[in-house]
Coordinates of C-alpha atoms and ligand atoms in Angstrom, one line a residue:
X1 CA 20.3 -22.3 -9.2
X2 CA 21.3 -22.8 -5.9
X3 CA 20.8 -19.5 -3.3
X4 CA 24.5 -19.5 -1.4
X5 CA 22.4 -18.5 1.9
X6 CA 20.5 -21.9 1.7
X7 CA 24.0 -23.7 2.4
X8 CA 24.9 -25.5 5.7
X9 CA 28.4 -26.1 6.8
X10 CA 28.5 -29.6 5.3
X11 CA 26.9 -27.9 1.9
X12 CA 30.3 -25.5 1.5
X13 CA 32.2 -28.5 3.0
X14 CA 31.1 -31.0 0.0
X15 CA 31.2 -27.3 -2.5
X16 CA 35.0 -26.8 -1.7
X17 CA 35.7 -30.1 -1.7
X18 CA 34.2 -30.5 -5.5
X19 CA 35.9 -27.2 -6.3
X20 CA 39.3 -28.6 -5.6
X21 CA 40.0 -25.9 -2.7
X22 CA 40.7 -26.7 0.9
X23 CA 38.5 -27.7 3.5
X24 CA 39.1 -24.7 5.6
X25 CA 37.6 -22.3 2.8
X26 CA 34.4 -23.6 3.4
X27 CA 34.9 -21.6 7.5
X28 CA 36.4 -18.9 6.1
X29 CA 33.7 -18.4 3.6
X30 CA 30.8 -18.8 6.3
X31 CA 32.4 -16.1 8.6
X32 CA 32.8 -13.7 5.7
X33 CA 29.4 -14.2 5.3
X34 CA 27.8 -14.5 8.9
X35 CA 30.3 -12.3 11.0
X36 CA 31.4 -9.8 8.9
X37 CA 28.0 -9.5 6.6
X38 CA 30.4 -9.5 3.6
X39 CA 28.2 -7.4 0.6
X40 CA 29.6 -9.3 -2.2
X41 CA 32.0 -12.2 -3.0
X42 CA 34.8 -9.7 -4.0
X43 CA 35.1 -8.2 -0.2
X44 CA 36.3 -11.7 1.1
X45 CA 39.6 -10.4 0.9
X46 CA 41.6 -13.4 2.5
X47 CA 40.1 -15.5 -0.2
X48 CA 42.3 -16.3 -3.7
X49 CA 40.8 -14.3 -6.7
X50 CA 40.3 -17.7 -7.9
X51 CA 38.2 -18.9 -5.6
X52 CA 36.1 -15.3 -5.7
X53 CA 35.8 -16.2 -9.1
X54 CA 34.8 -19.4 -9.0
X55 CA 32.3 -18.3 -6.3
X56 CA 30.8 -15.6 -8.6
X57 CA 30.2 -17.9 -12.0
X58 CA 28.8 -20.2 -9.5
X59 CA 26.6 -18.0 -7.1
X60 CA 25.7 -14.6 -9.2
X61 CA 22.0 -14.3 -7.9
X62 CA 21.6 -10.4 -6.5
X63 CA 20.3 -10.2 -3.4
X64 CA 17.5 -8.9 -2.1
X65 CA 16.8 -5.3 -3.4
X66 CA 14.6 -3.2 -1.2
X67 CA 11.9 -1.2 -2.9
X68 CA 9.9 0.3 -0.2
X69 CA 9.5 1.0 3.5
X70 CA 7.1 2.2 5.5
X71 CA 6.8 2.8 9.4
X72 CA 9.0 4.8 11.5
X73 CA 12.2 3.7 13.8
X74 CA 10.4 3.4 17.1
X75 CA 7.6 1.7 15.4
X76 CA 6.8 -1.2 12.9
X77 CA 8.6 -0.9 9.9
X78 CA 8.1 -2.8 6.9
X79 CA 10.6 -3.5 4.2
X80 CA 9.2 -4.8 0.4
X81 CA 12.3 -6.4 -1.1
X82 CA 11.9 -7.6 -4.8
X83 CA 13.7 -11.3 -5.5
X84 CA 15.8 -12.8 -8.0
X85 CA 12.9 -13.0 -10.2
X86 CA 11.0 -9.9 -9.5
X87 CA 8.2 -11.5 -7.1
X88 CA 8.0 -9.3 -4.4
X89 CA 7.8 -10.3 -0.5
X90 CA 7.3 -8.3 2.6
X91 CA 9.5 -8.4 6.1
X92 CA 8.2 -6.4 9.2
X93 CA 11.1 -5.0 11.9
X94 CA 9.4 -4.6 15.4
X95 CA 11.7 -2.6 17.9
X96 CA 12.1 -3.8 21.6
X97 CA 8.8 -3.0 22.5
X98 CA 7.8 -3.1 26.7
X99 CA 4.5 -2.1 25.8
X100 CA 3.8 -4.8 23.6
X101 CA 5.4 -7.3 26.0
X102 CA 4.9 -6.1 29.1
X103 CA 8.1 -6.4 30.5
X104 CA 11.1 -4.7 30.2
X105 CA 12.1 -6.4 27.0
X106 CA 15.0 -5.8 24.4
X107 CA 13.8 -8.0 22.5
X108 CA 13.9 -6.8 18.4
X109 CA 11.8 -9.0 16.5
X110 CA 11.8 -9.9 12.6
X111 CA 8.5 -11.2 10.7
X112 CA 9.7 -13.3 7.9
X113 CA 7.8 -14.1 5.0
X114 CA 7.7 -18.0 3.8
X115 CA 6.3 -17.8 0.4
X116 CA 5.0 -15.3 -2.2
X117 CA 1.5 -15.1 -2.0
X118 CA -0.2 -18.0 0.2
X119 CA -2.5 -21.1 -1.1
X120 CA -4.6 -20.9 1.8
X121 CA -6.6 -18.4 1.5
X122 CA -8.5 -17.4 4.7
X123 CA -10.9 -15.2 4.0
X124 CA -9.8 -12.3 6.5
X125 CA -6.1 -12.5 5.3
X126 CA -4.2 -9.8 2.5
X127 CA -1.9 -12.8 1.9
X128 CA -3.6 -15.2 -0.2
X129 CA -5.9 -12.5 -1.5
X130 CA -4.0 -13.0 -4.9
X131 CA -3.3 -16.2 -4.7
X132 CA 0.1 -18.6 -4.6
X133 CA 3.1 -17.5 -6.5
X134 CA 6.1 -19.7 -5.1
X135 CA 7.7 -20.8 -2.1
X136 CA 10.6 -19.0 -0.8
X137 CA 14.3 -20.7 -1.4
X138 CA 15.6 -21.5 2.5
X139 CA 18.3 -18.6 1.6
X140 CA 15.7 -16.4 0.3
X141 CA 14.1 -16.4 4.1
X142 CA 17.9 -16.4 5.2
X143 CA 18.2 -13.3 3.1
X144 CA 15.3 -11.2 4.8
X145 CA 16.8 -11.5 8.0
X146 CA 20.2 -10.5 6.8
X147 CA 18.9 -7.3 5.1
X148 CA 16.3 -6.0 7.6
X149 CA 19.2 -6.4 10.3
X150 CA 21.4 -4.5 8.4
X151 CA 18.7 -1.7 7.6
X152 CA 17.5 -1.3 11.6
X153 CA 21.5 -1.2 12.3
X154 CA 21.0 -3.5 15.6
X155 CA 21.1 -7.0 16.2
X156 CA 17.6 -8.9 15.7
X157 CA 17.2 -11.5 18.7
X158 CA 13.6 -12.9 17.6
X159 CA 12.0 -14.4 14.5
X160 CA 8.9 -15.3 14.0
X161 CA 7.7 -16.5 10.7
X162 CA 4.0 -14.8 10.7
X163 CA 4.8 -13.1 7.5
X164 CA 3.6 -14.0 3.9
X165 CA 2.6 -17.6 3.4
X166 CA 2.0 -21.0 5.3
X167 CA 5.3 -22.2 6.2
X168 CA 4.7 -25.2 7.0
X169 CA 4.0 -25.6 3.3
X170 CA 7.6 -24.8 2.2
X171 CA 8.4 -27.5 5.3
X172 CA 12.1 -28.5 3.5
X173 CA 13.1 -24.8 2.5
X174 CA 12.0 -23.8 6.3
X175 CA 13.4 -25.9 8.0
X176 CA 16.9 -25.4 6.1
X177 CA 16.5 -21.4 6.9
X178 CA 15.8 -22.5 10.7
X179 CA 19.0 -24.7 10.6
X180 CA 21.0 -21.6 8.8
X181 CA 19.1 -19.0 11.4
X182 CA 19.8 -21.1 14.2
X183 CA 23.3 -22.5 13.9
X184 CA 27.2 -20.9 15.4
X185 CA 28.7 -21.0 11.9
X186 CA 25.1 -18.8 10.8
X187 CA 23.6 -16.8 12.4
X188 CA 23.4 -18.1 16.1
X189 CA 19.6 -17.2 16.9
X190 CA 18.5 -20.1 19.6
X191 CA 15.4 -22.1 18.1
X192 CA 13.4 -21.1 21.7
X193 CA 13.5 -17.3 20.0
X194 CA 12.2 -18.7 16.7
X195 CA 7.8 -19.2 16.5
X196 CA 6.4 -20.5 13.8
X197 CA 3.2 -19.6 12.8
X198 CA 0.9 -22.2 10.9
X199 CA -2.8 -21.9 9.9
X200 CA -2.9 -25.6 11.0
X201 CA -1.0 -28.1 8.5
X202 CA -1.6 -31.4 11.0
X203 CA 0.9 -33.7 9.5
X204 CA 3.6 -30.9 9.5
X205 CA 3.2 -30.1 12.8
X206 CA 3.9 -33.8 14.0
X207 CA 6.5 -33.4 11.3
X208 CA 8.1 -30.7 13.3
X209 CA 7.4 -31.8 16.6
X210 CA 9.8 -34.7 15.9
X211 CA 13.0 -33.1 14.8
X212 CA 15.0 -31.8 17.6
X213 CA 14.9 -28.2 17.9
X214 CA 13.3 -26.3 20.0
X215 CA 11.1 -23.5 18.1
X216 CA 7.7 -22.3 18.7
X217 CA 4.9 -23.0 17.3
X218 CA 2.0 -20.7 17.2
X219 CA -1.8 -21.8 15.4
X220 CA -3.7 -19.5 14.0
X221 CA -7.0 -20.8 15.4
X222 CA -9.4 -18.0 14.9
X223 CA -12.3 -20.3 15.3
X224 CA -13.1 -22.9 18.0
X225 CA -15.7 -24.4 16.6
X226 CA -15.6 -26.0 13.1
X227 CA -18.1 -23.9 12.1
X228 CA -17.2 -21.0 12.6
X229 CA -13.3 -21.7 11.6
X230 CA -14.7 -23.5 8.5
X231 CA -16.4 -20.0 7.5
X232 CA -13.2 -18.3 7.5
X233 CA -10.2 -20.7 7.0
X234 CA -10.9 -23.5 4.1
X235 CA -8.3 -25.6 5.8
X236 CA -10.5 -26.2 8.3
X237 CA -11.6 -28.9 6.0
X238 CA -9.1 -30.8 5.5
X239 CA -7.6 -30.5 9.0
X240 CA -11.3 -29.7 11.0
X241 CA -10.3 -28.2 14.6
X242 CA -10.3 -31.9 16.6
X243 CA -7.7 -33.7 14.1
X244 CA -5.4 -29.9 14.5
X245 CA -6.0 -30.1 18.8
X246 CA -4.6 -33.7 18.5
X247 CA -1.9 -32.6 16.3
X248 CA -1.1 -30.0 18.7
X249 CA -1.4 -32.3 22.0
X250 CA 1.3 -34.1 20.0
X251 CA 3.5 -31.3 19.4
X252 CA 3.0 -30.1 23.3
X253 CA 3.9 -33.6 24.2
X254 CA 7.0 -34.2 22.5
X255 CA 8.2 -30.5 22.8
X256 CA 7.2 -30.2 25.9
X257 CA 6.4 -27.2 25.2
X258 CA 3.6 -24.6 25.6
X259 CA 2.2 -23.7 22.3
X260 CA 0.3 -20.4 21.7
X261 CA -3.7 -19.9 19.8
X262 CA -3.7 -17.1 17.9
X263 CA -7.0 -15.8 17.5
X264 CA -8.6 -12.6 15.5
X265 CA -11.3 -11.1 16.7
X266 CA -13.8 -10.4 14.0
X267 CA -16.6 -8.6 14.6
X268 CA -19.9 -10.7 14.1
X269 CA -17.9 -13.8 12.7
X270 CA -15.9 -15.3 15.8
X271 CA -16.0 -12.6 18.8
X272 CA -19.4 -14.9 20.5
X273 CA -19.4 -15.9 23.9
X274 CA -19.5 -19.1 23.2
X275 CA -16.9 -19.3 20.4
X276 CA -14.7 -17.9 23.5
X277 CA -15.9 -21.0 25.6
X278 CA -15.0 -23.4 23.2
X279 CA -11.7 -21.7 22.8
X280 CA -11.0 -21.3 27.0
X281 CA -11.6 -25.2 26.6
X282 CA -9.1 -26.3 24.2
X283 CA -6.8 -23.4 25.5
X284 CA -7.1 -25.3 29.2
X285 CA -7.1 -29.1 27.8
X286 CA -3.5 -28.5 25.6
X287 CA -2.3 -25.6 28.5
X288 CA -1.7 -23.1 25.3
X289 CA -1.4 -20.0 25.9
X290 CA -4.2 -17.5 24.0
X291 CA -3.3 -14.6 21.8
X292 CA -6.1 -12.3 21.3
X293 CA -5.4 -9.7 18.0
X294 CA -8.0 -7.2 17.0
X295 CA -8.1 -7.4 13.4
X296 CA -6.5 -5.1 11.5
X297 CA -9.2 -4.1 8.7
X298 CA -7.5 -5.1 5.0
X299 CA -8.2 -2.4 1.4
X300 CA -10.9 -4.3 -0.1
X301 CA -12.1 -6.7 2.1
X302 CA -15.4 -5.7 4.9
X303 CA -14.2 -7.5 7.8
X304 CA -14.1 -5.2 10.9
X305 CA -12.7 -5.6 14.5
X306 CA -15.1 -6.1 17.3
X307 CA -15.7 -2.9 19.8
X308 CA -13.7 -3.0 22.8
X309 CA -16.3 -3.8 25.2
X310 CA -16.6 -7.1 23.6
X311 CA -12.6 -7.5 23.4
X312 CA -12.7 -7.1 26.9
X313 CA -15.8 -9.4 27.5
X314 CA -13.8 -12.3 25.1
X315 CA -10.8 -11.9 27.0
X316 CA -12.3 -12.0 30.4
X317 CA -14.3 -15.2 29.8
X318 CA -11.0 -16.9 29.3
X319 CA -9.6 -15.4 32.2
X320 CA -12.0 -16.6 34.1
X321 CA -12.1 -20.0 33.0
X322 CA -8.4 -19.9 34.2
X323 CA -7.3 -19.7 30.9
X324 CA -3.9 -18.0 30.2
X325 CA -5.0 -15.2 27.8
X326 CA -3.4 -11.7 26.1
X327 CA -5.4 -9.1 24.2
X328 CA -3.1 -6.8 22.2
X329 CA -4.7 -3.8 22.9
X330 CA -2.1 -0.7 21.5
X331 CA -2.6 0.3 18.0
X332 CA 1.0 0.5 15.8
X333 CA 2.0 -2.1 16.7
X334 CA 0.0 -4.3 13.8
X335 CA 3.1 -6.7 13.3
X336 CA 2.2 -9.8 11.0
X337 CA -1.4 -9.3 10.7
X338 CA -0.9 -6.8 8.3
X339 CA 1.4 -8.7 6.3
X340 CA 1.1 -8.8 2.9
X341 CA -0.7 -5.7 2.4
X342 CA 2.2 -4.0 1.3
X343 CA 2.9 -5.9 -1.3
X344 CA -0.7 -6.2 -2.4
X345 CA -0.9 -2.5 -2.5
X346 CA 2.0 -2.3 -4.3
X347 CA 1.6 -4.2 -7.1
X348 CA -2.2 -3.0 -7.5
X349 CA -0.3 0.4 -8.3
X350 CA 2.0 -0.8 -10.5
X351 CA -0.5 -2.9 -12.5
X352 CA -2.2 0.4 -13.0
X353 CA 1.3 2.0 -13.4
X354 CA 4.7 1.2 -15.2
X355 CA 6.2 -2.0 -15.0
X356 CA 8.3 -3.5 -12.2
X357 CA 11.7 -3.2 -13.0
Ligands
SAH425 N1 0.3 -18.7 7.3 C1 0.6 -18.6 8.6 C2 1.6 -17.5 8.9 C3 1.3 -16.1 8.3 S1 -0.1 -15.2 8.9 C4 -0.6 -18.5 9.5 O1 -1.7 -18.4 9.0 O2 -0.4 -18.7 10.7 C5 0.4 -14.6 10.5 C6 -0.7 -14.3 11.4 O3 -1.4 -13.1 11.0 C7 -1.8 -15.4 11.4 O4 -2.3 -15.7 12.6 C8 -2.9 -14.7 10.5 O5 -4.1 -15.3 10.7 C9 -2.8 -13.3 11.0 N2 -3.5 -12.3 10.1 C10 -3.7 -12.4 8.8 N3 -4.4 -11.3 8.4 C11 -4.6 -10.6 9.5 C12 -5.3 -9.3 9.7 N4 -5.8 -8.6 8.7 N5 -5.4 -8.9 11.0 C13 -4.9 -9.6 12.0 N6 -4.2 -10.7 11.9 C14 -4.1 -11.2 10.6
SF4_426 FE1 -2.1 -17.9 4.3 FE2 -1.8 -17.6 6.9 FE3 -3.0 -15.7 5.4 FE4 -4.2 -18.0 5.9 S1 -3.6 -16.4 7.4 S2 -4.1 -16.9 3.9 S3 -2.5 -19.4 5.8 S4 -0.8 -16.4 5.2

């Protein structure tokens, strides 16, 4: 069944067309949807109950139905919403944050998940602790967005997809949701204010480097070497840390575009000097720009961050090597990393508890 979120322009074009209506529906349709954030097909009031009705047999799938939240208005808050299909999948709100930014920003920032559950499994990470369930349908990541705008009550001017699961995995279904995200008839956010985050997918990044918009791309390095990323990322095999950097130098090139490391810092597994070397090195040779995120400890796993001494020492041998390079120092502010863990949690208590339903 086809999710009515994961349609373009030319998709409700080519429906209304096959439906017999007029062309012009398919507009009139999209603005209900995008501009006035119609709940339901029934509140499109300018359209013929025939066409509602046609819309409904067509398109009955509920949306997203919130079933927790956490956090607090002037901090992260995280929204569980349960699909279609009763998988579950987490989205984070982060409010216009200077601290966090260090300017004077207004930026408000969704965290979209790509998948339920992720294949990938890094050791560190809450996401793939139970494994892969599915990818996400482009209008179920269309969906988040819609929802968690709706629930903060203000316009969201940032995406980035750090949430559950490797998107560049669900590479078609993404890069319809970034189409839907980023166009006038959807919801108009410009591609520079969309990052996506990838644990290092090398032929999707080239993939992505060579399709015309602008977004982000952040890689979640963690490692320099290929030892030490190998311990902790198992993709390191397939894609070890040169064959990524050359991926990367790729996407830099063609983008021209600065692209940002993400690295944990885990205490006794990548926080060594010379790990931090390595990493100034790369950082300098692709002019990538180095974010530095304490790791946020995960229920059941012994991973720890590193004390701040030795934050401070990582980020300063960076600095120094003239290496452009942020350390996320405030605590609340936990964002992606601790995506996942809400779901995780959740369903461990419902597994012990009634069903999900
Ligand atoms: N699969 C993609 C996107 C989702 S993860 C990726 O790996 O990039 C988003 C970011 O959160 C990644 O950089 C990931 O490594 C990081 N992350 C996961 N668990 C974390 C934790 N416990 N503490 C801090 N960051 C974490
Ligand atoms: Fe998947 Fe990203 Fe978590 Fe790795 S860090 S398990 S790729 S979500």
């Amino acid at each position: 069944m086809t999710h009515p979120l994961s349609l373009t322009d030319a998709d409700w074009a080519e429906w209304m067309a096959r439906s017999g209506e007029p062309a012009y529906r398919a507009g009139q349709v999209l603005d209900w949807i995008f501009k006035h954030r119609a709940p339901s097909w029934d509140a499109m009031t300018n359209l013929p109950a025939g066409l509602r009705g046609k819309l409904a047999a067509e398109f009955p799938a509920p949306r997203l139905e919130k079933i927790r939240e956490t956090g607090s208005h002037d901090t992260t808050r995280k929204f569980l919403f349960r699909l279609a299909d009763g998988q579950l999948v987490e989205s984070v709100l982060i409010p216009a944050s200077p601290a966090l930014y260090g300017e004077a920003s207004d930026r408000r920032t969704i965290c979209i998940s790509s998948q339920v559950g992720c294949a990938y499994g890094c050791k560190f990470c809450a996401s793939g602790l139970d494994g892969w369930k599915r990818h996400l349908a482009a209008g179920e990541i269309v969906d988040q967005f819609l929802r968690v705008e709706a629930e903060g009550g203000e316009r969201i001017n940032n995406i980035v997809f750090m949430g559950m699961g490797e998107p560049l995995a669900n590479y078609d279904n993404l890069l319809r949701a970034i189409s839907v995200l980023n166009a006038p008839w959807g919801v108009g956010i410009g591609a520079r204010h969309m990052t996506v985050s990838t644990s290092g997918l090398a032929p999707q990044i080239r993939q992505l480097a060579e399709q015309p918009l602008q977004v982000r791309l952040a890689i979640s390095l963690h490692g320099a070497s290929d030892e030490v990323r190998g311990r902790i990322m198992p993709v390191n095999k397939k894609y070890p840390v040169a064959e990524l950097l050359a991926a990367c130098a790729d996407y830099t090139r063609l983008k021209k575009q600065k692209l940002t490391f993400e690295y944990i810092l885990i205490r006794g597994v990548n926080d060594a000097e010379s790990e931090a070397r390595l990493l100034a090195s790369h950082a300098l040779q692709l002019r990538a720009k180095v974010n530095l995120i304490p790791y946020n400890t995960v229920e059941g796993l012994p991973w720890e961050r590193p004390d701040e001494r030795t934050q401070e020492r990582f980020l300063q041998i960076l600095r120094s090597a003239g290496a452009d390079a942020t350390l996320r120092r405030e605590k609340g502010h936990d964002i992606a990393a601790a995506c996942g863990q809400l779901r995780l949690q959740t369903q461990k208590s419902f597994a012990a508890g009634p069903a999900l339903n």
